[in-house]
Short mmCIF file of C-alpha atoms in Angstrom, two decimals:
data_model
loop_
_atom_site.label_atom_id
_atom_site.label_comp_id
_atom_site.label_asym_id
_atom_site.label_seq_id
_atom_site.Cartn_x
_atom_site.Cartn_y
_atom_site.Cartn_z
CA MET A 465 0.02 -0.06 0.10
CA SER A 466 1.29 3.45 -1.06
CA ALA A 467 2.59 5.83 1.86
CA ALA A 468 0.06 8.84 2.81
CA VAL A 469 1.25 11.73 0.82
CA PRO A 470 1.62 15.32 2.43
CA SER A 471 -1.34 17.40 2.65
CA SER A 472 0.53 20.29 0.64
CA VAL A 473 3.25 20.07 -1.89
CA LEU A 474 4.97 22.62 -3.85
CA LEU A 475 6.65 21.48 -7.08
CA ALA A 476 9.32 23.63 -8.54
CA GLY A 477 10.38 23.47 -12.15
CA GLY A 478 10.01 25.12 -15.42
CA GLY A 479 11.24 26.76 -18.61
CA THR A 480 11.42 23.60 -20.70
CA ALA A 481 8.99 20.52 -21.17
CA GLY A 482 11.86 18.34 -19.62
CA HIS A 483 11.22 20.11 -16.47
CA VAL A 484 7.28 20.64 -16.80
CA SER A 485 6.32 17.15 -17.99
CA PRO A 486 7.50 15.26 -15.09
CA LEU A 487 6.27 17.94 -12.66
CA LEU A 488 2.66 17.55 -14.04
CA ALA A 489 2.96 13.68 -13.95
CA LEU A 490 3.96 13.77 -10.36
CA ALA A 491 1.27 16.37 -9.62
CA ASP A 492 -1.47 14.06 -11.24
CA CYS A 493 -0.01 10.95 -9.28
CA LEU A 494 -0.29 12.85 -5.97
CA ARG A 495 -3.85 13.87 -6.62
CA ARG A 496 -4.73 10.12 -7.55
CA ARG A 497 -3.34 8.90 -4.26
CA ASP A 498 -5.25 11.65 -2.34
CA PRO A 499 -7.89 14.06 -4.03
CA SER A 500 -7.34 16.30 -1.21
CA VAL A 501 -3.77 16.95 -1.44
CA ARG A 502 -3.10 20.70 -2.14
CA VAL A 503 -0.58 20.74 -5.12
CA THR A 504 1.11 24.09 -6.22
CA ALA A 505 3.54 24.59 -8.95
CA LEU A 506 6.43 27.31 -8.66
CA GLY A 507 7.49 28.58 -11.96
CA THR A 508 8.33 31.70 -14.20
CA ALA A 509 6.08 33.96 -16.26
CA GLU A 510 8.04 33.32 -19.41
CA GLY A 511 8.25 29.53 -19.31
CA LEU A 512 5.88 26.62 -20.63
CA GLU A 513 4.72 26.12 -17.29
CA SER A 514 2.69 29.60 -17.37
CA ARG A 515 0.49 27.98 -19.92
CA LEU A 516 0.53 24.15 -19.21
CA VAL A 517 0.15 24.22 -15.40
CA PRO A 518 -2.95 26.21 -15.38
CA GLU A 519 -4.27 24.24 -18.06
CA ARG A 520 -3.96 21.06 -16.13
CA GLY A 521 -5.92 22.63 -13.14
CA TYR A 522 -2.90 23.47 -10.92
CA PRO A 523 -2.22 26.78 -9.42
CA LEU A 524 1.16 28.56 -10.41
CA LEU A 525 3.02 30.99 -8.21
CA GLU A 526 5.71 32.74 -9.99
CA VAL A 527 9.29 33.56 -9.21
CA PRO A 528 11.76 35.59 -11.30
CA ARG A 529 13.86 33.74 -14.01
CA VAL A 530 17.50 33.49 -12.53
CA PRO A 531 19.67 31.92 -14.95
CA PHE A 532 23.32 30.95 -13.69
CA PRO A 533 25.85 32.72 -15.82
CA ARG A 534 28.63 30.51 -17.49
CA ARG A 535 31.27 33.22 -17.61
CA PRO A 536 32.24 36.29 -15.39
CA ASP A 537 30.42 39.09 -16.97
CA ALA A 538 27.55 41.72 -16.21
CA ALA A 539 25.04 38.95 -15.78
CA ALA A 540 27.48 37.27 -13.05
CA LEU A 541 27.63 40.66 -11.16
CA ARG A 542 23.77 40.78 -11.03
CA LEU A 543 23.19 37.07 -9.93
CA PRO A 544 23.25 37.81 -6.22
CA GLY A 545 20.67 40.41 -6.10
CA ASN A 546 18.51 38.44 -8.72
CA LEU A 547 18.87 35.16 -6.67
CA ARG A 548 17.89 37.13 -3.42
CA ARG A 549 14.94 38.47 -4.92
CA ALA A 550 13.86 34.84 -6.46
CA VAL A 551 14.52 33.34 -2.86
CA VAL A 552 12.15 35.84 -1.23
CA ALA A 553 9.38 35.11 -3.74
CA ALA A 554 10.03 31.10 -3.15
CA GLU A 555 9.69 32.00 0.52
CA ALA A 556 6.16 33.68 0.04
CA ALA A 557 5.22 30.87 -2.18
CA LEU A 558 6.08 28.22 0.57
CA GLU A 559 4.01 30.42 3.04
CA THR A 560 0.90 31.16 0.55
CA SER A 561 0.91 27.37 -0.42
CA GLY A 562 1.46 25.73 3.37
CA ALA A 563 3.85 23.44 1.62
CA GLU A 564 5.02 20.54 3.74
CA VAL A 565 7.54 19.08 1.13
CA VAL A 566 9.20 20.93 -2.03
CA VAL A 567 9.88 18.98 -4.87
CA GLY A 568 12.37 20.50 -7.39
CA PHE A 569 13.09 19.31 -11.09
CA GLY A 570 16.08 21.56 -11.69
CA GLY A 571 16.32 24.61 -13.88
CA PHE A 572 15.91 28.21 -13.15
CA VAL A 573 13.07 27.71 -10.63
CA ALA A 574 14.52 24.96 -8.60
CA SER A 575 17.60 26.80 -6.99
CA PRO A 576 15.55 29.60 -5.30
CA ALA A 577 12.97 27.11 -4.00
CA TYR A 578 15.74 24.71 -2.72
CA LEU A 579 17.23 27.93 -0.54
CA ALA A 580 14.04 29.11 0.58
CA ALA A 581 12.99 25.54 1.70
CA ARG A 582 16.19 25.34 3.66
CA ARG A 583 15.42 28.62 5.39
CA ARG A 584 11.96 27.59 6.24
CA ARG A 585 13.20 24.03 7.01
CA VAL A 586 10.65 22.51 4.58
CA PRO A 587 12.05 19.02 3.45
CA VAL A 588 13.38 19.00 -0.09
CA VAL A 589 12.92 16.18 -2.76
CA VAL A 590 15.18 16.52 -5.91
CA HIS A 591 14.41 14.82 -9.13
CA GLU A 592 17.10 14.77 -11.78
CA GLN A 593 15.80 14.00 -15.22
CA ASN A 594 19.32 13.60 -17.17
CA ALA A 595 22.20 11.20 -16.82
CA ARG A 596 24.53 14.27 -16.19
CA PRO A 597 22.78 16.59 -13.41
CA GLY A 598 22.51 20.28 -14.03
CA LEU A 599 23.89 23.08 -11.33
CA ALA A 600 20.58 23.47 -9.74
CA ASN A 601 20.06 19.73 -8.77
CA ARG A 602 23.64 19.46 -7.76
CA LEU A 603 22.94 22.13 -5.26
CA GLY A 604 19.57 20.80 -4.01
CA ALA A 605 21.04 17.32 -3.56
CA ARG A 606 23.29 18.50 -0.84
CA ILE A 607 20.42 19.63 1.12
CA ALA A 608 17.58 17.20 0.14
CA ALA A 609 15.84 14.72 2.35
CA GLU A 610 15.46 12.45 -0.81
CA VAL A 611 17.11 12.47 -4.29
CA ALA A 612 15.63 10.65 -7.21
CA VAL A 613 17.20 10.09 -10.46
CA THR A 614 15.92 8.80 -13.86
CA PHE A 615 19.08 6.81 -15.04
CA PRO A 616 21.29 4.55 -13.32
CA GLY A 617 24.66 5.98 -12.64
CA THR A 618 23.71 9.54 -12.29
CA PRO A 619 26.34 11.12 -10.07
CA LEU A 620 24.27 12.29 -7.21
CA ARG A 621 25.03 10.95 -4.02
CA GLY A 622 22.30 8.94 -2.01
CA ALA A 623 20.13 8.92 -5.05
CA THR A 624 17.20 6.50 -5.84
CA VAL A 625 16.70 5.48 -9.32
CA THR A 626 12.88 6.10 -9.92
CA GLY A 627 12.67 6.52 -13.47
CA MET A 628 11.05 9.48 -15.12
CA PRO A 629 7.48 10.33 -14.05
CA LEU A 630 5.42 9.94 -17.43
CA ARG A 631 2.15 11.19 -18.56
CA ARG A 632 -0.53 8.67 -17.91
CA GLU A 633 -1.56 8.13 -21.38
CA ILE A 634 2.18 6.89 -22.07
CA ALA A 635 2.64 4.92 -19.00
CA THR A 636 -0.52 2.89 -19.61
CA LEU A 637 -0.05 2.78 -23.39
CA ASP A 638 -0.63 -0.65 -25.08
CA ARG A 639 0.79 -0.19 -28.53
CA SER A 640 -0.56 -3.25 -30.30
CA ALA A 641 -4.12 -2.49 -28.90
CA HIS A 642 -4.19 1.06 -30.43
CA ARG A 643 -2.24 0.45 -33.56
CA ALA A 644 -5.16 0.26 -35.99
CA GLU A 645 -6.81 3.33 -34.29
CA ALA A 646 -3.50 5.28 -34.48
CA ARG A 647 -2.65 4.48 -38.26
CA GLU A 648 -6.19 5.49 -39.31
CA ARG A 649 -6.12 8.68 -37.33
CA PHE A 650 -2.85 9.82 -39.09
CA GLY A 651 -3.76 8.43 -42.62
CA LEU A 652 -1.39 5.72 -42.39
CA THR A 653 -1.56 2.04 -43.96
CA ASP A 654 -0.56 -1.24 -42.57
CA ALA A 655 3.12 -0.61 -44.15
CA PRO A 656 6.38 -0.51 -42.02
CA THR A 657 6.06 2.81 -40.06
CA LEU A 658 8.72 5.37 -39.24
CA LEU A 659 8.16 8.18 -36.64
CA VAL A 660 10.53 11.08 -36.99
CA THR A 661 10.49 13.89 -34.33
CA GLY A 662 13.18 16.18 -33.36
CA GLY A 663 11.47 18.37 -30.84
CA SER A 664 11.02 22.26 -30.87
CA LEU A 665 14.82 23.09 -31.04
CA GLY A 666 16.60 19.98 -32.25
CA ALA A 667 14.54 19.40 -35.49
CA ALA A 668 16.53 21.20 -38.25
CA ARG A 669 18.99 18.63 -39.36
CA LEU A 670 16.30 15.69 -39.09
CA ASN A 671 13.82 17.66 -41.08
CA ALA A 672 16.52 18.58 -43.74
CA ALA A 673 17.51 14.78 -44.03
CA PHE A 674 14.13 13.43 -44.33
CA ALA A 675 12.63 16.14 -46.32
CA SER A 676 15.23 15.22 -48.94
CA SER A 677 14.47 11.36 -48.68
CA VAL A 678 10.64 11.63 -49.25
CA ALA A 679 10.85 9.85 -52.52
CA ALA A 680 13.24 7.21 -51.41
CA LEU A 681 11.29 6.18 -48.34
CA SER A 682 7.92 5.90 -50.02
CA ALA A 683 9.60 3.93 -53.15
CA ALA A 684 11.03 1.46 -50.46
CA GLY A 685 7.66 0.98 -48.75
CA VAL A 686 8.42 2.78 -45.50
CA GLN A 687 5.64 5.04 -44.46
CA VAL A 688 6.68 8.18 -42.40
CA LEU A 689 4.75 10.18 -39.72
CA HIS A 690 7.12 13.14 -39.42
CA VAL A 691 6.38 15.77 -36.57
CA THR A 692 8.46 18.77 -37.80
CA GLY A 693 7.93 21.28 -35.07
CA ALA A 694 5.82 24.33 -35.24
CA GLY A 695 6.60 26.30 -38.15
CA LYS A 696 8.93 24.07 -39.56
CA GLU A 697 6.57 21.95 -41.81
CA PHE A 698 7.16 21.09 -45.38
CA ASP A 699 4.87 19.69 -48.15
CA PRO A 700 6.14 16.21 -49.12
CA GLY A 701 4.14 16.35 -52.38
CA GLU A 702 2.32 13.61 -53.96
CA VAL A 703 4.43 10.38 -53.40
CA PRO A 704 3.41 7.15 -55.36
CA GLY A 705 4.49 4.61 -52.85
CA ALA A 706 3.92 4.50 -49.22
CA PRO A 707 2.45 7.52 -47.33
CA TYR A 708 4.64 10.44 -45.96
CA VAL A 709 2.64 12.33 -43.41
CA VAL A 710 3.81 15.83 -42.10
CA LEU A 711 2.60 17.55 -38.97
CA PRO A 712 3.85 20.67 -37.24
CA TYR A 713 2.78 19.39 -33.99
CA CYS A 714 1.23 16.28 -32.62
CA ASP A 715 -1.06 16.47 -29.42
CA ARG A 716 -1.48 12.65 -29.13
CA MET A 717 2.16 11.32 -28.96
CA ASP A 718 0.79 8.25 -27.37
CA LEU A 719 -1.24 7.38 -30.60
CA ALA A 720 1.92 8.44 -32.76
CA TYR A 721 3.94 5.62 -30.79
CA ALA A 722 1.06 3.13 -31.18
CA ALA A 723 1.35 3.83 -34.95
CA ALA A 724 5.05 3.50 -35.33
CA ASP A 725 7.38 0.46 -35.82
CA LEU A 726 10.86 2.80 -35.36
CA VAL A 727 11.61 6.09 -34.35
CA VAL A 728 14.37 8.53 -35.22
CA CYS A 729 14.59 11.26 -32.75
CA ARG A 730 16.87 13.29 -30.40
CA SER A 731 17.77 11.79 -27.10
CA GLY A 732 16.16 14.11 -24.41
CA ALA A 733 15.59 12.33 -21.19
CA GLY A 734 11.82 12.31 -21.71
CA THR A 735 11.94 10.95 -25.16
CA VAL A 736 14.39 8.14 -24.17
CA CYS A 737 12.22 7.27 -21.07
CA GLU A 738 8.82 7.34 -23.03
CA LEU A 739 10.19 5.21 -25.97
CA SER A 740 11.69 2.41 -23.71
CA ALA A 741 8.55 2.40 -21.41
CA VAL A 742 6.44 1.69 -24.40
CA GLY A 743 8.97 -0.72 -26.09
CA LEU A 744 9.72 1.28 -29.12
CA PRO A 745 13.00 1.06 -30.79
CA ALA A 746 14.58 4.10 -31.80
CA VAL A 747 17.55 5.76 -33.75
CA TYR A 748 18.98 8.42 -31.06
CA VAL A 749 20.70 11.37 -32.56
CA PRO A 750 21.96 13.47 -29.52
CA LEU A 751 21.96 17.17 -29.92
CA PRO A 752 25.69 18.33 -30.23
CA VAL A 753 25.23 21.06 -27.87
CA GLY A 754 24.99 21.20 -23.94
CA ASN A 755 27.02 19.10 -21.79
CA GLY A 756 26.90 15.80 -23.31
CA GLU A 757 23.61 14.61 -21.45
CA GLN A 758 21.66 13.54 -24.56
CA ARG A 759 24.42 10.86 -25.29
CA LEU A 760 24.32 9.64 -21.95
CA ASN A 761 20.64 9.55 -21.40
CA ALA A 762 20.43 7.07 -24.50
CA ALA A 763 23.36 5.04 -23.23
CA HIS A 764 21.61 2.45 -21.12
CA VAL A 765 18.80 1.54 -23.91
CA VAL A 766 21.55 1.31 -26.37
CA GLU A 767 23.70 -0.96 -24.29
CA ALA A 768 20.46 -3.17 -23.99
CA GLY A 769 20.08 -3.26 -27.66
CA GLY A 770 17.00 -1.29 -27.81
CA GLY A 771 18.39 1.65 -29.80
CA LEU A 772 20.98 2.87 -31.93
CA LEU A 773 23.19 6.04 -31.34
CA VAL A 774 24.15 8.13 -34.34
CA ASP A 775 26.24 11.27 -34.37
CA ASP A 776 24.49 14.43 -35.63
CA ALA A 777 26.97 14.96 -38.33
CA ALA A 778 26.21 11.69 -39.73
CA VAL A 779 22.60 12.37 -40.61
CA ASP A 780 21.85 13.26 -44.13
CA ALA A 781 19.90 11.69 -47.06
CA ALA A 782 22.52 9.12 -47.64
CA TRP A 783 22.34 7.85 -44.21
CA VAL A 784 18.56 7.92 -44.29
CA ARG A 785 18.84 5.58 -47.48
CA ASP A 786 21.49 3.25 -46.35
CA THR A 787 20.82 2.86 -42.76
CA VAL A 788 17.22 3.98 -41.54
CA VAL A 789 15.36 2.30 -44.58
CA PRO A 790 16.94 -1.14 -44.08
CA LEU A 791 16.35 -1.03 -40.47
CA ALA A 792 12.68 -0.09 -40.84
CA LEU A 793 12.15 -3.16 -43.17
CA ASP A 794 13.84 -5.46 -40.91
CA ALA A 795 10.78 -6.79 -38.90
CA ALA A 796 12.79 -9.52 -37.03
CA ARG A 797 15.53 -6.89 -35.64
CA LEU A 798 12.74 -4.37 -34.79
CA GLY A 799 11.08 -6.94 -32.59
CA SER A 800 14.29 -7.88 -30.92
CA MET A 801 15.15 -3.99 -30.07
CA ALA A 802 11.51 -3.52 -29.11
CA ALA A 803 11.85 -6.29 -26.42
CA ALA A 804 15.21 -4.92 -25.40
CA ALA A 805 13.86 -1.42 -24.86
CA ALA A 806 10.97 -2.63 -22.94
CA SER A 807 13.44 -4.54 -20.76
CA VAL A 808 15.06 -1.29 -19.29
CA GLY A 809 11.71 0.95 -19.54
CA GLN A 810 9.84 2.07 -16.36
CA ARG A 811 6.37 3.03 -16.34
CA ASP A 812 6.02 3.80 -12.73
CA GLY A 813 8.35 6.64 -12.08
CA ASP A 814 5.65 8.94 -10.82
CA GLU A 815 4.56 6.16 -8.31
CA GLN A 816 8.12 5.78 -7.13
CA LEU A 817 8.79 9.61 -6.77
CA ALA A 818 5.53 9.97 -5.07
CA ASP A 819 6.92 7.39 -2.43
CA LEU A 820 9.90 9.60 -1.86
CA VAL A 821 7.63 12.62 -1.35
CA ALA A 822 5.64 10.76 1.11
CA ARG A 823 8.64 9.61 2.98
CA ALA A 824 10.15 12.98 3.10
CA GLY A 825 7.08 14.50 4.36
CA GLY A 826 6.70 11.79 7.16
CA GLY A 827 10.16 12.50 8.32
CA ARG A 828 9.71 16.32 8.60
#
C-alpha cells in the first residue's frame, strides 16, 4: 500500500518541457493518491509552465527567472541580487501554499526553491531527469531529504533510481491494442512505419535529411509520420508509394507511438524514457550542444540493444537511404530491439517519486 502523501506539496520546475512534463506527471499521481492534497507549482512567467500548469488545473506561483551565468560578465554581477529576490518570492510561495515538502526538477526555478526551503526548514525532494545533473540539482541534492534520478549511474550521492514520471497516457499505453486506431487517425496504412521527431529546438537537421528523402522512403515501402515542430513543416508532395505524413505538432504522442515501428529522434531524457517504457526501438541522434547529457541519456537503452546512437553530423539523405530504410524494413531486428527497449523501460516513475515525497513528508 502506498504511503500517505503530505497535505500540501510545492513542485518547482519550469522553462522547458523536460522540467514541466515530469512535474505535471507527479502532480497527477499525488492527486490520484489523495484527491484532497494541495498541489501548487512554482514557475516563471516566461516558461511553458505559465500555460501548461493552469491548463492542467494546478495553481502556479511565480518567481523571477534567474539563469546562472557560465562566464564572469555583467550577468554574473547581477546574480546575487537576482537570486535574493527569487528566494524571497519562493519563501512567499511556501507560505502561501503551506507546503510540507518541496519537490524540485531542476532549472532556473529550482535553486531559489531549494534555498527558500532550507531557510524555512521544509524537506526537499530532488528529481534529476538527465544522466548528467545540472547545477541546480547538484545544489539541491546537498540539502535534500530524498534524491531521485531517472538513469542508473547519475552522479548524485544517495540517489534512488525512480525513472521518469510519465504522462498517464504513455505509462499505460498498449501499442498493439491501439495500432489500427492510430494509423487510421494519421492517414497511414499497414506498411512499416517510421516516426520522425526532433522536438522544438533540435529538429532542423532531421527535418532536412528526411525532407530530401521522401521519394526514397516511399519507394522502399516505408511510410513516415514526421512531426517537424511548429512552423517547420514542409509539403512532401504527391508520393506514389508509401504515405509520407507531415505534422507541425502532435497532441497525441501516445497514438504516434502506437502507429510506429521505429523512431528517429533526439535523446532528451523524456523521449528516451517514453520510448523505452512503451517498447519502441529508436535511432537516437543526440544534440551536439549542451554538456553531453543527451548521449548519456540514451546509453543504457542502447547498451541493452533497444536503440542505436548516431552522431548528428552523420545525418543526411544518404544515411536515411543506407541505414534507416533497411532497419525500418527488418521486422525481426525491430522486434528484438523493441523487447530490449522494454526490458529497461520504467512505467511507474511517478509512483516511485511519490513514495519519496511521502517519505520526506513523514520524516519532517
